[in-house]
Tab-separated table of C-alpha atoms in Angstrom:
chain	number	residue	atom	x	y	z
A	75	MET	CA	-0.355	-45.615	-36.093
A	76	GLU	CA	-1.826	-42.805	-38.106
A	77	GLU	CA	0.634	-40.448	-39.613
A	78	LEU	CA	0.692	-36.926	-38.276
A	79	VAL	CA	0.746	-33.993	-40.622
A	80	LYS	CA	2.919	-31.225	-39.249
A	81	ALA	CA	1.972	-27.730	-40.198
A	82	THR	CA	3.071	-24.217	-39.417
A	83	VAL	CA	1.057	-21.045	-39.829
A	84	ILE	CA	3.106	-17.864	-39.953
A	85	VAL	CA	1.115	-14.755	-39.081
A	86	GLU	CA	2.699	-11.400	-39.834
A	87	LEU	CA	1.627	-7.793	-40.051
A	88	LYS	CA	0.658	-6.736	-43.560
A	89	ASP	CA	3.166	-4.701	-45.498
A	90	GLY	CA	2.657	-1.069	-44.629
A	91	VAL	CA	1.173	-1.725	-41.183
A	92	LEU	CA	3.386	-0.063	-38.595
A	93	ASP	CA	5.183	-2.569	-36.353
A	94	PRO	CA	6.234	-0.777	-33.158
A	95	GLN	CA	7.869	-3.945	-31.773
A	96	GLY	CA	9.958	-4.412	-34.902
A	97	GLN	CA	10.946	-0.750	-34.837
A	98	ALA	CA	12.032	-0.922	-31.207
A	99	ILE	CA	14.137	-4.020	-31.866
A	100	GLN	CA	15.693	-2.486	-34.982
A	101	GLN	CA	16.587	0.756	-33.211
A	102	LEU	CA	18.109	-1.081	-30.274
A	103	LEU	CA	20.186	-3.334	-32.525
A	104	VAL	CA	21.477	-0.366	-34.511
A	105	GLN	CA	22.452	1.317	-31.231
A	106	ARG	CA	24.350	-1.852	-30.292
A	107	GLY	CA	26.389	-1.627	-33.468
A	108	TYR	CA	24.397	-3.721	-35.925
A	109	SER	CA	24.084	-0.826	-38.321
A	110	GLN	CA	23.351	-3.114	-41.287
A	111	ILE	CA	19.917	-3.986	-39.855
A	112	GLU	CA	17.576	-1.687	-41.740
A	113	GLN	CA	14.222	-3.208	-40.859
A	114	VAL	CA	12.764	-5.686	-38.374
A	115	ARG	CA	9.218	-7.075	-38.567
A	116	VAL	CA	7.889	-9.320	-35.795
A	117	GLY	CA	5.388	-12.079	-36.525
A	118	LYS	CA	3.961	-15.207	-34.906
A	119	LYS	CA	4.596	-18.834	-35.681
A	120	VAL	CA	1.847	-21.313	-34.765
A	121	GLU	CA	2.674	-25.009	-35.032
A	122	PHE	CA	0.110	-27.770	-35.538
A	123	GLU	CA	0.074	-31.529	-35.551
A	124	LEU	CA	-2.894	-32.936	-37.442
A	125	SER	CA	-4.106	-36.511	-37.603
A	126	GLY	CA	-6.500	-38.239	-39.958
A	127	VAL	CA	-6.171	-35.679	-42.749
A	128	SER	CA	-4.254	-35.481	-45.983
A	129	VAL	CA	-1.838	-32.628	-46.568
A	130	GLU	CA	-4.393	-30.950	-48.828
A	131	GLN	CA	-7.222	-31.360	-46.313
A	132	GLY	CA	-4.918	-29.977	-43.646
A	133	ARG	CA	-4.136	-26.960	-45.778
A	134	THR	CA	-7.815	-26.234	-46.366
A	135	MET	CA	-8.631	-26.636	-42.675
A	136	LEU	CA	-5.807	-24.388	-41.511
A	137	ALA	CA	-6.725	-21.712	-44.043
A	138	GLU	CA	-10.177	-21.693	-42.465
A	139	VAL	CA	-8.690	-21.546	-38.947
A	140	ALA	CA	-6.340	-18.736	-39.962
A	141	ASP	CA	-9.155	-16.744	-41.583
A	142	LYS	CA	-11.464	-17.215	-38.605
A	143	LEU	CA	-9.036	-16.817	-35.751
A	144	LEU	CA	-5.264	-16.795	-36.190
A	145	ALA	CA	-4.979	-13.671	-38.340
A	146	ASN	CA	-6.924	-10.421	-38.220
A	147	PRO	CA	-7.324	-9.591	-41.932
A	148	ILE	CA	-7.424	-5.857	-41.194
A	149	ILE	CA	-3.800	-5.823	-40.076
A	150	GLU	CA	-2.326	-9.266	-40.671
A	151	GLN	CA	-1.547	-11.797	-43.406
A	152	TYR	CA	-0.586	-15.449	-43.051
A	153	ARG	CA	1.039	-18.308	-44.895
A	154	ILE	CA	0.740	-22.030	-44.282
A	155	GLU	CA	3.599	-24.517	-44.493
A	156	LEU	CA	2.936	-28.253	-44.335
A	157	GLU	CA	5.161	-31.299	-44.352
B	20	MET	CA	-36.241	-5.771	-19.249
B	21	SER	CA	-32.630	-5.808	-18.207
B	22	ILE	CA	-29.084	-5.319	-19.383
B	23	ALA	CA	-26.568	-8.149	-19.799
B	24	VAL	CA	-22.970	-7.697	-18.706
B	25	VAL	CA	-20.975	-10.457	-20.388
B	26	THR	CA	-18.200	-12.205	-18.480
B	27	PHE	CA	-15.386	-13.914	-20.365
B	28	PRO	CA	-12.572	-15.767	-18.591
B	29	GLY	CA	-10.269	-12.861	-17.754
B	30	SER	CA	-12.878	-10.093	-17.806
B	31	ASN	CA	-12.171	-7.933	-14.768
B	32	CYS	CA	-14.440	-4.908	-15.105
B	33	ASP	CA	-17.665	-6.904	-15.287
B	34	ARG	CA	-18.545	-6.401	-11.620
B	35	ASP	CA	-17.694	-2.697	-11.840
B	36	CYS	CA	-20.086	-2.305	-14.759
B	37	VAL	CA	-22.822	-4.230	-12.942
B	38	HIS	CA	-22.270	-1.954	-9.939
B	39	VAL	CA	-22.598	1.238	-11.992
B	40	LEU	CA	-25.666	0.030	-13.899
B	41	GLN	CA	-27.420	-1.545	-10.951
B	42	ASN	CA	-26.520	0.654	-7.982
B	43	ILE	CA	-25.899	4.054	-9.550
B	44	VAL	CA	-28.033	4.159	-12.695
B	45	GLY	CA	-30.652	1.836	-11.197
B	46	ALA	CA	-30.975	-0.399	-14.238
B	47	PRO	CA	-31.779	-4.097	-13.742
B	48	THR	CA	-28.675	-5.998	-14.773
B	49	VAL	CA	-27.772	-9.649	-15.249
B	50	GLN	CA	-24.367	-11.243	-15.643
B	51	VAL	CA	-24.119	-13.600	-18.591
B	52	PHE	CA	-21.264	-16.072	-18.785
B	53	HIS	CA	-19.491	-16.523	-22.113
B	54	LYS	CA	-20.454	-20.217	-22.271
B	55	GLU	CA	-24.112	-19.382	-22.586
B	56	THR	CA	-25.668	-19.251	-26.024
B	57	GLY	CA	-28.602	-16.960	-25.295
B	58	LEU	CA	-29.068	-13.529	-23.767
B	59	HIS	CA	-32.234	-14.226	-21.727
B	60	GLY	CA	-34.293	-11.610	-23.546
B	61	VAL	CA	-32.217	-8.654	-22.353
B	62	SER	CA	-32.542	-5.337	-24.138
B	63	GLY	CA	-28.943	-4.127	-23.836
B	64	VAL	CA	-25.527	-5.796	-23.855
B	65	LEU	CA	-22.328	-4.533	-22.237
B	66	VAL	CA	-19.006	-6.160	-23.108
B	67	PRO	CA	-16.704	-5.098	-20.265
B	68	GLY	CA	-12.979	-4.518	-19.966
B	69	GLY	CA	-10.337	-6.927	-18.795
B	70	PHE	CA	-8.052	-9.463	-20.395
B	71	SER	CA	-10.333	-12.075	-21.922
B	72	TYR	CA	-8.377	-15.307	-22.472
B	73	GLY	CA	-5.270	-13.546	-21.219
B	74	ASP	CA	-5.076	-11.518	-24.448
B	75	TYR	CA	-3.584	-14.668	-26.019
B	76	LEU	CA	-3.067	-14.483	-29.789
B	77	ARG	CA	-4.465	-10.910	-29.965
B	78	ALA	CA	-6.575	-8.952	-27.492
B	79	GLY	CA	-10.169	-10.049	-28.064
B	80	ALA	CA	-9.311	-12.715	-30.646
B	81	LEU	CA	-10.269	-15.792	-28.632
B	82	ALA	CA	-13.365	-14.159	-27.141
B	83	LYS	CA	-14.802	-13.663	-30.603
B	84	VAL	CA	-15.214	-17.422	-31.019
B	85	SER	CA	-16.876	-17.866	-27.588
B	86	PRO	CA	-20.303	-19.573	-27.466
B	87	ILE	CA	-22.070	-16.310	-26.499
B	88	MET	CA	-20.849	-14.358	-29.525
B	89	PRO	CA	-23.446	-15.492	-32.119
B	90	ALA	CA	-26.209	-14.288	-29.769
B	91	ILE	CA	-24.484	-10.914	-29.332
B	92	ARG	CA	-24.095	-10.660	-33.091
B	93	ARG	CA	-27.807	-11.398	-33.668
B	94	PHE	CA	-28.732	-8.868	-30.981
B	95	ALA	CA	-26.540	-6.159	-32.559
B	96	ASP	CA	-27.744	-6.949	-36.076
B	97	ALA	CA	-31.335	-6.475	-34.892
B	98	GLY	CA	-30.432	-2.981	-33.655
B	99	GLY	CA	-29.984	-3.721	-29.944
B	100	PRO	CA	-27.618	-1.424	-28.037
B	101	VAL	CA	-24.183	-3.004	-27.458
B	102	LEU	CA	-21.531	-1.101	-25.486
B	103	GLY	CA	-17.921	-2.345	-25.508
B	104	ILE	CA	-15.426	-0.837	-23.097
B	105	CYS	CA	-11.652	-1.374	-23.437
B	106	ASN	CA	-11.265	-5.151	-23.954
B	107	GLY	CA	-14.952	-5.057	-24.936
B	108	PHE	CA	-14.064	-2.638	-27.757
B	109	GLN	CA	-11.240	-4.974	-28.830
B	110	ILE	CA	-13.634	-7.948	-28.834
B	111	LEU	CA	-16.267	-6.091	-30.883
B	112	CYS	CA	-13.630	-5.108	-33.473
B	113	GLU	CA	-12.285	-8.657	-33.637
B	114	ALA	CA	-15.826	-9.962	-34.077
B	115	GLY	CA	-16.452	-7.516	-36.904
B	116	LEU	CA	-19.277	-5.710	-35.087
B	117	LEU	CA	-17.172	-2.552	-35.301
B	118	PRO	CA	-14.750	-1.638	-38.095
B	119	GLY	CA	-10.986	-1.418	-37.622
B	120	ALA	CA	-8.517	-3.042	-35.256
B	121	LEU	CA	-6.753	-2.123	-32.003
B	122	MET	CA	-3.022	-2.653	-32.246
B	123	LEU	CA	-0.192	-2.488	-29.752
B	124	ASN	CA	0.295	1.034	-28.414
B	125	ARG	CA	2.848	3.001	-30.418
B	126	ASN	CA	5.170	3.310	-27.397
B	127	LEU	CA	4.818	-0.445	-26.604
B	128	ARG	CA	3.701	0.371	-23.065
B	129	PHE	CA	0.665	-0.531	-21.048
B	130	ILE	CA	-0.734	2.950	-20.427
B	131	SER	CA	-2.746	3.365	-17.238
B	132	ARG	CA	-3.687	6.934	-16.423
B	133	TRP	CA	-6.395	9.563	-16.677
B	134	VAL	CA	-7.021	10.914	-20.144
B	135	GLY	CA	-9.253	13.524	-21.739
B	136	MET	CA	-11.583	12.942	-24.656
B	137	ARG	CA	-13.632	15.357	-26.734
B	138	VAL	CA	-17.213	14.372	-27.525
B	139	GLU	CA	-17.266	14.508	-31.321
B	140	ASN	CA	-20.884	13.471	-31.812
B	141	CYS	CA	-23.466	13.979	-29.077
B	142	ASP	CA	-26.282	12.798	-31.311
B	143	THR	CA	-26.085	9.086	-30.492
B	144	ILE	CA	-28.000	6.888	-28.058
B	145	TYR	CA	-24.821	6.837	-25.916
B	146	THR	CA	-23.831	10.501	-25.893
B	147	ARG	CA	-27.134	12.357	-25.825
B	148	HIS	CA	-26.544	13.476	-22.222
B	149	LEU	CA	-23.175	14.983	-23.177
B	150	TRP	CA	-22.752	18.040	-25.320
B	151	GLN	CA	-20.927	18.501	-28.599
B	152	GLY	CA	-17.291	19.332	-27.955
B	153	GLN	CA	-17.494	18.544	-24.231
B	154	ILE	CA	-14.227	17.344	-22.723
B	155	VAL	CA	-14.698	14.277	-20.534
B	156	ARG	CA	-12.062	12.809	-18.270
B	157	MET	CA	-11.696	9.130	-17.439
B	158	PRO	CA	-8.996	6.486	-16.946
B	159	MET	CA	-7.452	4.549	-19.796
B	160	ALA	CA	-5.728	1.232	-19.033
B	161	HIS	CA	-4.567	-0.763	-22.027
B	162	ALA	CA	-1.615	-1.989	-24.074
B	163	GLU	CA	-3.563	-2.444	-27.319
B	164	GLY	CA	-5.589	0.687	-27.983
B	165	ASN	CA	-3.892	1.952	-31.101
B	166	PHE	CA	-6.891	2.194	-33.429
B	167	THR	CA	-6.213	1.480	-37.053
B	168	ALA	CA	-8.169	0.799	-40.232
B	169	ASP	CA	-7.596	1.247	-43.949
B	170	PRO	CA	-7.853	4.828	-45.281
B	171	GLU	CA	-11.281	4.236	-46.866
B	172	THR	CA	-12.713	2.979	-43.558
B	173	ILE	CA	-11.264	5.956	-41.666
B	174	ALA	CA	-12.681	8.359	-44.255
B	175	ALA	CA	-16.110	6.733	-43.964
B	176	LEU	CA	-16.011	6.829	-40.136
B	177	GLU	CA	-15.183	10.544	-40.234
B	178	ALA	CA	-17.718	11.378	-42.969
B	179	ASN	CA	-20.547	9.549	-41.163
B	180	GLN	CA	-19.624	11.067	-37.793
B	181	GLN	CA	-19.006	7.623	-36.357
B	182	VAL	CA	-15.985	8.917	-34.444
B	183	ILE	CA	-17.602	9.602	-31.079
B	184	PHE	CA	-14.596	10.332	-28.851
B	185	ARG	CA	-11.155	11.719	-29.679
B	186	TYR	CA	-8.245	11.927	-27.231
B	187	VAL	CA	-7.250	15.442	-26.189
B	188	GLU	CA	-4.274	16.581	-24.131
B	189	PRO	CA	-4.093	18.310	-21.777
B	190	VAL	CA	-7.571	17.968	-20.261
B	191	ARG	CA	-9.093	21.380	-20.866
B	192	ALA	CA	-11.836	22.902	-22.959
B	193	ASP	CA	-9.721	24.171	-25.863
B	194	ALA	CA	-7.220	21.310	-25.843
B	195	PRO	CA	-5.815	20.099	-29.163
B	196	ASP	CA	-6.104	16.461	-30.235
B	197	GLY	CA	-3.858	14.240	-28.148
B	198	ASN	CA	-2.474	10.865	-28.948
B	199	PRO	CA	-1.374	8.652	-26.086
B	200	ASN	CA	-1.376	5.361	-28.021
B	201	GLY	CA	-0.881	6.120	-31.703
B	202	SER	CA	-4.529	5.827	-32.806
B	203	ILE	CA	-5.257	7.176	-36.290
B	204	ASN	CA	-6.890	10.625	-35.993
B	205	SER	CA	-6.695	10.331	-32.163
B	206	ILE	CA	-9.718	8.028	-32.233
B	207	ALA	CA	-10.781	6.836	-28.758
B	208	GLY	CA	-14.308	5.583	-29.510
B	209	ILE	CA	-16.512	4.805	-32.512
B	210	VAL	CA	-20.009	3.572	-33.329
B	211	ASN	CA	-21.041	1.207	-36.118
B	212	ASP	CA	-22.876	2.693	-39.093
B	213	ALA	CA	-26.280	1.941	-37.585
B	214	GLY	CA	-25.236	3.733	-34.376
B	215	ASN	CA	-26.314	0.979	-31.962
B	216	VAL	CA	-22.846	-0.442	-31.197
B	217	LEU	CA	-20.303	1.756	-29.383
B	218	GLY	CA	-16.720	0.809	-28.603
B	219	MET	CA	-14.423	2.984	-26.517
B	220	MET	CA	-10.993	2.411	-24.974
B	221	PRO	CA	-11.159	4.643	-21.834
B	222	HIS	CA	-13.250	3.459	-18.882
B	223	PRO	CA	-16.520	5.247	-18.094
B	224	ASP	CA	-16.997	2.512	-15.460
B	225	ARG	CA	-14.016	3.951	-13.574
B	226	ALA	CA	-15.426	7.473	-13.762
B	227	SER	CA	-18.984	7.194	-12.537
B	228	GLU	CA	-18.686	8.152	-8.878
B	229	GLU	CA	-17.413	11.316	-7.251
B	230	ILE	CA	-15.491	9.284	-4.693
B	231	ILE	CA	-13.198	7.833	-7.385
B	232	GLY	CA	-12.453	11.154	-9.028
B	233	SER	CA	-14.891	11.765	-11.867
B	234	THR	CA	-18.491	11.240	-12.880
B	235	ASP	CA	-17.898	11.995	-16.566
B	236	GLY	CA	-18.632	8.388	-17.500
B	237	LEU	CA	-22.014	8.265	-15.799
B	238	PRO	CA	-24.010	10.075	-18.553
B	239	ILE	CA	-22.861	7.380	-20.991
B	240	PHE	CA	-24.189	4.580	-18.761
B	241	ARG	CA	-27.400	6.511	-18.154
B	242	ALA	CA	-27.992	7.047	-21.864
B	243	PHE	CA	-27.103	3.428	-22.652
B	244	ALA	CA	-29.504	2.144	-19.985
B	245	GLU	CA	-32.293	4.409	-21.212
B	246	ALA	CA	-31.739	3.298	-24.801
B	247	ALA	CA	-31.840	-0.330	-23.684
B	248	LEU	CA	-34.737	-0.201	-21.246
B	249	ASN	CA	-37.001	2.232	-23.084
B	250	SER	CA	-36.475	0.703	-26.484
B	251	VAL	CA	-39.364	-0.875	-28.243
B	252	ARG	CA	-39.030	-4.520	-27.381
B	253	LEU	CA	-37.014	-6.237	-30.055
B	254	GLU	CA	-39.008	-8.609	-32.137
B	255	HIS	CA	-36.940	-11.667	-31.376
B	256	SER	CA	-35.840	-12.900	-28.058
B	257	PHE	CA	-32.128	-13.410	-27.770
């Protein structure tokens, strides 16, 4: 059985891009007494299982997928984690 | 010569746009499904509103990798008129045919109501039947219409008069800029630098008949159809 490479791509808004969802969550939490929460940023986690590729090939492929589709470079950045 | 209205899975204003073009403007119109790879030699392309691919990932993100998109890109690059309305605007931004991005509305709500826009540039193939500074009224219906781009892009859009429509509130002649969704500089619609691709969030297709409350959108369809059908035939067939 071929070994699966598990990978995660985290897509998040770039620093400085306003995150209205994060703001709404932060404000609500502060209202509920969690006054230590100064900032909340919401992102997306996309999980992959890859077969027939090495970890390095997987990384290259997912970078391409992230550039083409998963992240919009105007507002978002991403990072890839593989195991 | 005809105009293509492109249907993605989840498009829901495609039939409305066909109705306006075909039955009101009188322009021959064909529906093109997103799985096709050619545009049948049409001379105008309309990317309609809706929720292509359920807005999964980001509004317009999955549509940009649809089989029809390379043909639309070639058509736009050759100078053909491409009009994107609402989700169509989001798709054209995602595909890079228009600059910027449409983010979640500032108030996190899906906003569905009538809105006013000021015509900021009447010297385009889309707005030549409107006048400079005219206030037009049409429905908006979106959750992701918050236009954003980096400061250099915004400055270039403003300097080149590529901002075509700006939200105003209330709807009256001397109304100040309005901002229902958080868009930078109240931007509601832009053209690309060549002027042949227009994207706008509000719906001219829902404001083209007296019986539904406004005909302010009709001059845009008329101008678009004229630009498409009277244009010198493009050299290549798409």
